[in-house]
Short mmCIF file of C-alpha atoms in Angstrom, two decimals:
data_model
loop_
_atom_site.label_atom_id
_atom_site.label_comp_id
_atom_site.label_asym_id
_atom_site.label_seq_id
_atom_site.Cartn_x
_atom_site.Cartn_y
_atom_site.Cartn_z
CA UNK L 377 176.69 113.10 -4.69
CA UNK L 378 174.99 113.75 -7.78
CA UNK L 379 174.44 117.61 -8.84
CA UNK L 380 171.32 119.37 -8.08
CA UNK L 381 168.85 120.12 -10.78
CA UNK L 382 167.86 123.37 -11.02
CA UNK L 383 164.25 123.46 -12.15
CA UNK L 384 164.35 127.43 -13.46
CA UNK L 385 166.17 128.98 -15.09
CA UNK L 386 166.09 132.07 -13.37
CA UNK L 387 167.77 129.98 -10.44
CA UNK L 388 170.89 129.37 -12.23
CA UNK L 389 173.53 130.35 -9.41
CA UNK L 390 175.03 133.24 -11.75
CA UNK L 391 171.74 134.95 -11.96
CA UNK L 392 171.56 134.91 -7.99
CA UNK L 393 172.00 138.98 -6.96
CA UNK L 394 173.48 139.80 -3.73
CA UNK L 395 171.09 142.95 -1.60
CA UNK L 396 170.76 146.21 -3.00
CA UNK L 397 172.61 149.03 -1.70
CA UNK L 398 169.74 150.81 -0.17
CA UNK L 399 169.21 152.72 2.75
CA UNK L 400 165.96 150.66 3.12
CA UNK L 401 165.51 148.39 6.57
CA UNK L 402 166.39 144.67 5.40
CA UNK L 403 163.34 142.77 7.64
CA UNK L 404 163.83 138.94 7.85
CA UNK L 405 161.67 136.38 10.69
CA UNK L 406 161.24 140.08 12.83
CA UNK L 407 164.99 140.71 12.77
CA UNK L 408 165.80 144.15 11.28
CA UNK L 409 169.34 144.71 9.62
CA UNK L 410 170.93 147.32 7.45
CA UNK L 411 171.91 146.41 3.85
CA UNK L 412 174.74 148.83 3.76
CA UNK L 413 176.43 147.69 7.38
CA UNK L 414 175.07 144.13 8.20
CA UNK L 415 175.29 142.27 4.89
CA UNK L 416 177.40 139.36 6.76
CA UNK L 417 174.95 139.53 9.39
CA UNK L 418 172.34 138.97 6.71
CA UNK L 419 173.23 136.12 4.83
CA UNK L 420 174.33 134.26 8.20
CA UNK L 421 170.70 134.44 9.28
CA UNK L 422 169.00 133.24 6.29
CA UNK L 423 171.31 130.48 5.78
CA UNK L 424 170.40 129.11 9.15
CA UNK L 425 166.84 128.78 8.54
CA UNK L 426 166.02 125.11 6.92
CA UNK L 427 165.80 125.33 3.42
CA UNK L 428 163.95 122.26 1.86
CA UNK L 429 163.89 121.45 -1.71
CA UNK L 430 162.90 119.09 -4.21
CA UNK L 431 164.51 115.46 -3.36
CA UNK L 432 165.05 112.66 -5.41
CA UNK L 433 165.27 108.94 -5.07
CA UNK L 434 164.14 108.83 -1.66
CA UNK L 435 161.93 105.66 -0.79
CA UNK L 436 158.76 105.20 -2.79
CA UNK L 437 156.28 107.20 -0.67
CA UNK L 438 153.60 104.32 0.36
CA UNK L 439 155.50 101.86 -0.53
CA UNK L 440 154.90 102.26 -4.74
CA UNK L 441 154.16 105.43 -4.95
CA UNK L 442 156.92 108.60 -5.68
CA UNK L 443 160.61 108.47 -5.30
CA UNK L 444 161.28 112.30 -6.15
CA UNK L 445 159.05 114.96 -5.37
CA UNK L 446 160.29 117.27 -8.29
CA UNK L 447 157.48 119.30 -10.50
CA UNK L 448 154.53 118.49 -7.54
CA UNK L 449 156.10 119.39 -4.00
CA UNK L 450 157.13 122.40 -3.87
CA UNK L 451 154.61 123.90 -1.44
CA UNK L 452 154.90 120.89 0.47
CA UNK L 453 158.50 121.92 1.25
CA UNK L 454 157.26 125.04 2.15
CA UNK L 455 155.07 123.97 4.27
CA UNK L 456 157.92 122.17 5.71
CA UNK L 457 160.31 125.19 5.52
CA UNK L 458 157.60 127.51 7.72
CA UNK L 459 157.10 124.64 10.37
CA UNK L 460 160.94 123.93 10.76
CA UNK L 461 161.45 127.38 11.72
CA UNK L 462 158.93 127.38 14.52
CA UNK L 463 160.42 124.03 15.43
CA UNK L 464 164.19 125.73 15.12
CA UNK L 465 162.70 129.05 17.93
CA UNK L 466 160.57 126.57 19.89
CA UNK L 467 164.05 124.70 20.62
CA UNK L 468 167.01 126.79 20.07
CA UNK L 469 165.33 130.14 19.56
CA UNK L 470 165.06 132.92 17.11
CA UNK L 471 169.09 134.17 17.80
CA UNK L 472 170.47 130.43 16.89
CA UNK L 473 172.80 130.51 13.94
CA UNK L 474 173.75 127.65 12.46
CA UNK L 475 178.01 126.93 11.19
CA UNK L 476 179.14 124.80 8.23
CA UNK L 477 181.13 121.78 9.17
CA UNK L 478 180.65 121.73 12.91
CA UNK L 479 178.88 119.17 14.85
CA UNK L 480 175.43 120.79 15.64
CA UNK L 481 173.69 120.50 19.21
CA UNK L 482 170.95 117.56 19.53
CA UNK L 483 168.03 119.76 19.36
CA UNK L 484 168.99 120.91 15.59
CA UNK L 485 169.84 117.29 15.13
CA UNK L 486 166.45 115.82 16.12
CA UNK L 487 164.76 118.96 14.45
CA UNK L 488 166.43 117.97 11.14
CA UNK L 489 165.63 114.37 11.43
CA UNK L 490 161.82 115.15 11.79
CA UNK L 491 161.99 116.12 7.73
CA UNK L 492 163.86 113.37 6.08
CA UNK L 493 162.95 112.22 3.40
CA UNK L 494 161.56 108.80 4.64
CA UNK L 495 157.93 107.20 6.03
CA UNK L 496 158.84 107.24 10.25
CA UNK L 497 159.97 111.02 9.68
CA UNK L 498 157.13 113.18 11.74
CA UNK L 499 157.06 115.82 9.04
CA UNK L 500 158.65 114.17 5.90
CA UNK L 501 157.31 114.51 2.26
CA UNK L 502 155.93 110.95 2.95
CA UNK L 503 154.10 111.96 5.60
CA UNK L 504 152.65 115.02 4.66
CA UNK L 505 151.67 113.35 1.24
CA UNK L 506 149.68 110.63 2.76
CA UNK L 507 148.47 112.56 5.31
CA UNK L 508 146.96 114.86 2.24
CA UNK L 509 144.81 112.18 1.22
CA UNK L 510 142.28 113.10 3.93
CA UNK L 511 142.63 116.49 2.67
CA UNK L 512 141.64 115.29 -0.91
CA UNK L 513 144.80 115.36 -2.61
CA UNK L 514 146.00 112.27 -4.08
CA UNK L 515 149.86 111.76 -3.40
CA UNK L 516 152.07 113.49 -6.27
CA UNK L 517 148.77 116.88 -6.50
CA UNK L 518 150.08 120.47 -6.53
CA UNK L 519 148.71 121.65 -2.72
CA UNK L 520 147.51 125.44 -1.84
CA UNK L 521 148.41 126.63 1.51
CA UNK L 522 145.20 125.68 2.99
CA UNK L 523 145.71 121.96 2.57
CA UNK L 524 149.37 122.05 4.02
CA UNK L 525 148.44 124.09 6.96
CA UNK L 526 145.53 121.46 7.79
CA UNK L 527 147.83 118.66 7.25
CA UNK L 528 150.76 120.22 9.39
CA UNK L 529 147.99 120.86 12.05
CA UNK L 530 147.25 117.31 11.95
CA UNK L 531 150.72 115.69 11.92
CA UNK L 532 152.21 117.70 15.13
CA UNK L 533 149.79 115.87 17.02
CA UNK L 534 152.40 113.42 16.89
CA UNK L 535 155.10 115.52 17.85
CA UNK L 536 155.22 114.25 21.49
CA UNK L 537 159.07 116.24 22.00
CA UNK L 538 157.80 119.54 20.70
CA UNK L 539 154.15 119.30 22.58
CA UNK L 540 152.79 122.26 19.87
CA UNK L 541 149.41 123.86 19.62
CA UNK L 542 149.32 124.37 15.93
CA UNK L 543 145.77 126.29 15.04
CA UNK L 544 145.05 126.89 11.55
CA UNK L 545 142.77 130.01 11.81
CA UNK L 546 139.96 129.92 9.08
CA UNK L 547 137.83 132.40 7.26
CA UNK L 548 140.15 135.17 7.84
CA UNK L 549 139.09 135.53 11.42
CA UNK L 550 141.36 134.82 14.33
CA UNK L 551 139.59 133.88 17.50
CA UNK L 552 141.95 134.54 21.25
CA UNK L 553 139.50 132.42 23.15
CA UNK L 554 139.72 129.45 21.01
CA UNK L 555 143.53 129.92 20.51
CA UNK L 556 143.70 130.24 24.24
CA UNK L 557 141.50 127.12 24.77
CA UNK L 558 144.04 124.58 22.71
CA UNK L 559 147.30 126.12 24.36
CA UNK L 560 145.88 125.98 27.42
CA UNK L 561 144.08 122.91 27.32
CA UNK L 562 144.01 121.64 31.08
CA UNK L 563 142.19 124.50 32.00
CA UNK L 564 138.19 124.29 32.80
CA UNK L 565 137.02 127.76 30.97
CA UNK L 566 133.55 127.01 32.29
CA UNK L 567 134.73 126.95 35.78
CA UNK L 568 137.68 128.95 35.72
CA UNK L 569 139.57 125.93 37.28
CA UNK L 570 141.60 123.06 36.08
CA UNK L 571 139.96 120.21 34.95
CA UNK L 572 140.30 116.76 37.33
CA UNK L 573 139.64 114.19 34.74
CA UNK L 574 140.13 110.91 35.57
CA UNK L 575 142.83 109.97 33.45
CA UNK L 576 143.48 106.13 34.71
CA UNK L 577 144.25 104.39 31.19
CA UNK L 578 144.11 107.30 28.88
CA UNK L 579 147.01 107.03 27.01
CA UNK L 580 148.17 109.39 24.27
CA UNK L 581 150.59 109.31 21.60
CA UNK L 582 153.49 107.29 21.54
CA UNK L 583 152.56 105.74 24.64
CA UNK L 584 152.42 109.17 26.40
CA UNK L 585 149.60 111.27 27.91
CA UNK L 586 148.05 113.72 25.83
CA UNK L 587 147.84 117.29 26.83
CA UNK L 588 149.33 118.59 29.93
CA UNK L 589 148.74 115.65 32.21
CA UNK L 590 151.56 114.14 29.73
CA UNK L 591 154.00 116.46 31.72
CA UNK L 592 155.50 115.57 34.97
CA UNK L 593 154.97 118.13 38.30
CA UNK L 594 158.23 119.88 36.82
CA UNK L 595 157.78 119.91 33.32
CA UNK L 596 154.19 121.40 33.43
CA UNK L 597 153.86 124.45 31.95
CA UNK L 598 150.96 127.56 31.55
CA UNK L 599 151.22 127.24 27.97
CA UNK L 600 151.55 125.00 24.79
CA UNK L 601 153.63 127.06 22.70
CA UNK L 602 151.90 128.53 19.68
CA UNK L 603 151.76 127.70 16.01
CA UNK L 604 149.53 129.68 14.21
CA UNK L 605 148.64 129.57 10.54
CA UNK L 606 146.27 131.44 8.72
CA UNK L 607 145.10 130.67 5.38
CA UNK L 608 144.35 134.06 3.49
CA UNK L 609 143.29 135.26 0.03
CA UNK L 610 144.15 139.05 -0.73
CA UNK L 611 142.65 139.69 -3.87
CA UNK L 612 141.24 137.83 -7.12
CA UNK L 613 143.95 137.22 -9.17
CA UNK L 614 146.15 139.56 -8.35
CA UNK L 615 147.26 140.78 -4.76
CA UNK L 616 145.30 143.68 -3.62
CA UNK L 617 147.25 147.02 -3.05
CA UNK L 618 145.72 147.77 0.14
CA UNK L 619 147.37 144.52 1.85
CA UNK L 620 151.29 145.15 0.62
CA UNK L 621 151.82 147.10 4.11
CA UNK L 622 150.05 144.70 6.37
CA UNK L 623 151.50 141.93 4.70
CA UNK L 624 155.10 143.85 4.96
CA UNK L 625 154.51 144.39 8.96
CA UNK L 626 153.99 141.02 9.54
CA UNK L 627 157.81 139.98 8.35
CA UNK L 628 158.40 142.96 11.50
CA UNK L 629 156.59 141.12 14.25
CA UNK L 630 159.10 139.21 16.66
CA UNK L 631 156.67 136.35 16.37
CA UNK L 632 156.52 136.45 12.87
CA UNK L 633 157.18 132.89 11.16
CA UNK L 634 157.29 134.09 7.19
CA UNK L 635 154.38 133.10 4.43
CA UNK L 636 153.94 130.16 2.08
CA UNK L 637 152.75 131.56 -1.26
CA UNK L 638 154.26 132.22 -4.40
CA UNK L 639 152.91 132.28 -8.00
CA UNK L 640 150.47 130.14 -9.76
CA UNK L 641 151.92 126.31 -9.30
CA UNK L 642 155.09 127.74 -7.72
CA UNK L 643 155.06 127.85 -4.19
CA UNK L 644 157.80 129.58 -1.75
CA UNK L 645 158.58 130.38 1.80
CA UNK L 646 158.66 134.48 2.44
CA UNK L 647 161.10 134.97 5.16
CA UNK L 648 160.90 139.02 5.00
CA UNK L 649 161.70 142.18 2.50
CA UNK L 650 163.52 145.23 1.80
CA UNK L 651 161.88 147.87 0.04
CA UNK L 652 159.16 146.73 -2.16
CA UNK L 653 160.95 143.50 -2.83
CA UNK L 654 160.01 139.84 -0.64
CA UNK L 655 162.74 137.66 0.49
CA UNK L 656 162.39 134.08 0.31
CA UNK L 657 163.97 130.73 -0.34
CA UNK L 658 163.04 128.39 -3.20
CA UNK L 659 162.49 125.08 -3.15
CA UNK L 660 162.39 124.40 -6.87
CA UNK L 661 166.21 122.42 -6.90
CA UNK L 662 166.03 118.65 -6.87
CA UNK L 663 169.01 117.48 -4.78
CA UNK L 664 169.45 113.84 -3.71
CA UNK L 665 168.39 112.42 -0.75
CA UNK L 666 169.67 112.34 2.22
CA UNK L 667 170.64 109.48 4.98
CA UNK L 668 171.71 110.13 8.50
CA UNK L 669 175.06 108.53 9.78
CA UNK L 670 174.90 106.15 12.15
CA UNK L 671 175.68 108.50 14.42
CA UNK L 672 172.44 110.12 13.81
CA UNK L 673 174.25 113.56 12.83
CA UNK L 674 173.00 114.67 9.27
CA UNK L 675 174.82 115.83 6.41
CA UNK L 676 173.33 119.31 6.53
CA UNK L 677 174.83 121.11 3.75
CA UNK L 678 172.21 120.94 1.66
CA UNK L 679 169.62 121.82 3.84
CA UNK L 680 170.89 125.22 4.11
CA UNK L 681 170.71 127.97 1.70
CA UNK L 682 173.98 129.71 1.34
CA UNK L 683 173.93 131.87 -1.61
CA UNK L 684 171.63 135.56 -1.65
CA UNK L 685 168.38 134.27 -1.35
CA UNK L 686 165.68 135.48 -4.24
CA UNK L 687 163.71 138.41 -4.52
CA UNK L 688 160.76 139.42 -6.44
CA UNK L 689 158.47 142.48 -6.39
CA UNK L 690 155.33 142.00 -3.97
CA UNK L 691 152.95 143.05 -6.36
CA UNK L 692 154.01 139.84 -8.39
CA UNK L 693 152.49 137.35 -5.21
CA UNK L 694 149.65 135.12 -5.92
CA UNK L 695 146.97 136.10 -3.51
CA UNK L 696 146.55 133.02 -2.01
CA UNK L 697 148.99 132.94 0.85
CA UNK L 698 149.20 131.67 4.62
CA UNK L 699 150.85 133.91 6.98
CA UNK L 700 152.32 132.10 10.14
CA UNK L 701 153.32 133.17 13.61
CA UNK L 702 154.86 131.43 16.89
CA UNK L 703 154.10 132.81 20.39
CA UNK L 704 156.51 130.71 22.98
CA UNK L 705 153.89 131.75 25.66
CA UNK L 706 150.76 133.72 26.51
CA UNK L 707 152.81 137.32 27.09
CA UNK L 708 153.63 136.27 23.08
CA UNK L 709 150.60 136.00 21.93
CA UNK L 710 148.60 139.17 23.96
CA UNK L 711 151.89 140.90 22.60
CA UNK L 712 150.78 139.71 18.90
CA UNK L 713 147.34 140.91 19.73
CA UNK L 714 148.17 144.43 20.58
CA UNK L 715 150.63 144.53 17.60
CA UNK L 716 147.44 143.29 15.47
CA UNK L 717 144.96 145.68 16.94
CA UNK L 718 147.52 148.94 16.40
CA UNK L 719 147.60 147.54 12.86
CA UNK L 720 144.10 147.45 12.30
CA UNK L 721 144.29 150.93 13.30
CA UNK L 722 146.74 152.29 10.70
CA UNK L 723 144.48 153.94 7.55
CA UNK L 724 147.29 153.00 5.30
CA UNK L 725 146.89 149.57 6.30
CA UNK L 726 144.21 147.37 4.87
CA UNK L 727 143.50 144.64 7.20
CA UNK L 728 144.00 141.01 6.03
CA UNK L 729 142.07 139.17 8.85
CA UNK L 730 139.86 140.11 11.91
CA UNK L 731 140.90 139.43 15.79
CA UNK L 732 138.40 138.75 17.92
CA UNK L 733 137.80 137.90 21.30
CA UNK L 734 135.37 135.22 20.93
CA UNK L 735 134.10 132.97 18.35
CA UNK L 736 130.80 134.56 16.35
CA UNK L 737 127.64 133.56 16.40
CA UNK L 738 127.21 133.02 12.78
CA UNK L 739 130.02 130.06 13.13
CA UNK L 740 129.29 126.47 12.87
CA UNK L 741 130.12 125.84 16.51
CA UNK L 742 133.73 123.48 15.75
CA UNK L 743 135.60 122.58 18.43
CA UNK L 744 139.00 124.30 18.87
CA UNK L 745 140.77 121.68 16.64
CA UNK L 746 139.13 122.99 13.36
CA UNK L 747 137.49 119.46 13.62
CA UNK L 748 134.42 118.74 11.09
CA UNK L 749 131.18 120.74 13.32
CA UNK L 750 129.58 118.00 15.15
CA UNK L 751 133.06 115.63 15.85
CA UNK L 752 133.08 115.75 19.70
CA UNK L 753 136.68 116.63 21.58
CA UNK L 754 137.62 113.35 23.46
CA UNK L 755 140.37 111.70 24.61
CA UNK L 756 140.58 110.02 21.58
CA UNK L 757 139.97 112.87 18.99
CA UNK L 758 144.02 112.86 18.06
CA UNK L 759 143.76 109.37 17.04
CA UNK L 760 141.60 109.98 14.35
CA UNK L 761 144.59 110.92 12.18
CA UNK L 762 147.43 108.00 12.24
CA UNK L 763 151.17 108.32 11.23
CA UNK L 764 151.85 106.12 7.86
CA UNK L 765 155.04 103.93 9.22
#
């Protein structure tokens, strides 16, 4: 395998530091550890979240396009990085830890294969670049979090296995009953009773029915578990003071899925912080692509971080960030609306978004899909968006 180019300098592996010796609360993903007693503990978490990175010589994306993703991907992999974490709780759960050199269980296996790099990958760079181009970025453009949040929305439609409700909540205002209204879809809000379409013929994604009435009697469930993203912008050009401790508590919610942000045309994943320092991992090393055996097991090494993960000072973020949580079921999310409501409440605390029961009157009155105001929900809404295979 050819070696990885490292893109910065500053990520030369000698210049990687190992945790400070502080007395400060190491957060990571809602998982609190001591830096002075858990170090082990530490580095055995965040190498078992997915670390994506540049890639090279993977098939042309579209057929000409791309064959490395190096200088113009980088939040795409983040994008990737947040969503393969819900994917990794939604399936294994938060506690799974994942061992070099062993043979992994199926789930991780078919939660790996959803990223590589090639065009029949749900979530590959392929995908998410073509998928961009209803977005209005042309395949090999720099995205913001925004546009990878709408495209990840769009692309787990396909995700049949994982049956997600991802909601990307826009202008800083989270809504419950619209949230509630796409993970609980079969239900009738109006009447307060399910809904008794007639669904003779309706056929959803990969051949399947779409919502609930894709379950059978036993695999029906209350709710679709929860993927929420929301796009945010805490200052100007710089990151407001006021939002450093909001921003901080949401790396301590249980739910709490990390940010995609960085600097100016450098994007990373924020999986939590000690002091005044982020955590995150970097996706600015171009490795080589990578094939599945025929097996379908995946050499994995390289798709997990395992040296300290970087730090940099929080008032160095670019204020353009998107925070994400996952709520497994409806106790999760009214859990993750008391936590937000007792944060609203803290003086020291600016907030970075407003929760609110029902959807405003000054909106533009979209359906519950962030579809364009005036697209009706039907049927066949999802198929307005088509996998590139």
């Amino acid at each position: 395998m050819d070696a990885a180019t490292l893109t910065y300098d500053t990520l030369l592996f000698g210049e990687f530091e190992e945790f400070p010796e502080t007395a400060d609360p190491v957060w990571i993903l809602g998982k609190e550890f001591s830096a002075l007693t858990e170090r082990d503990e530490i580095l055995s978490d965040i190498s078992s979240r997915l670390w994506f990175t540049y890639r090279k010589n993977f098939p042309p994306i579209g057929g000409t396009g791309p064959t490395s993703d190096t200088g113009w991907g980088c939040m795409l992999r983040c994008g990737q990085m947040i969503l393969a974490e819900a994917l990794l709780c939604r399936h294994l759960g938060r506690d799974w830890r994942w061992q070099r050199g062993q043979r992994q269980r199926e789930e991780y296996v078919s939660i790996l294969n959803a990223f590589i790099d090639k065009k029949d990958s749900y979530y590959s760079i392929h995908q998410i670049a073509q998928m961009g181009v209803g977005e209005g970025k042309s395949i090999g453009q720099w995205y913001g979090p925004n546009t990878v949040a709408q495209v990840l929305k769009k692309l787990s439609v396909f995700d049949s296995w994982s049956r997600m409700a991802v909601h990307v909540a826009m202008d800083n205002t989270v809504v419950i009953e619209e949230i509630k209204r796409l993970c609980m879809p079969w239900l009738d809000f109006a009447g307060g009773a399910c809904a008794e379409a007639d669904l003779e013929g309706e056929r959803g994604l990969n051949g399947c029915l779409e919502g609930a009435c894709a379950m059978g009697v036993e695999e029906t469930v209350l709710w679709k578990p929860l993927v929420l993203l929301i796009p945010l912008r805490l200052g100007l050009s710089d990151i407001n003071e006021a939002y450093m401790e909001t921003l901080k508590h949401c790396f301590m919610f249980p739910q709490s899925l990390g940010v995609i942000g960085g600097k100016p045309n450098s994007a990373h994943y924020f999986i939590g912080f000690v002091g005044e320092e982020l955590i995150y991992l970097d996706p600015h090393t171009t490795q080589p692509a990578v094939e599945p055996s025929d097996d379908g097991q995946v050499p994995d090494d390289t798709y997990h971080c395992q040296h300290p993960p970087c730090r940099m000072n929080i008032r160095e973020l670019d204020p353009s960030i998107a925070v994400g949580f996952f709520c497994r079921t409806e106790e999760d999310f009214d859990e993750w609306c008391t936590r937000i409501r007792k944060l609203s409440c803290n003086r020291d605390a600016l907030p970075m978004f407003e929760l609110v029961d029902s959807q405003p009157s000054h909106y533009a009155n979209a359906d519950v899909l962030n579809l364009t105001p005036g697209q009706c929900l039907t049927p066949q809404t999802t198929k307005t968006y088509q996998l590139h295979i």
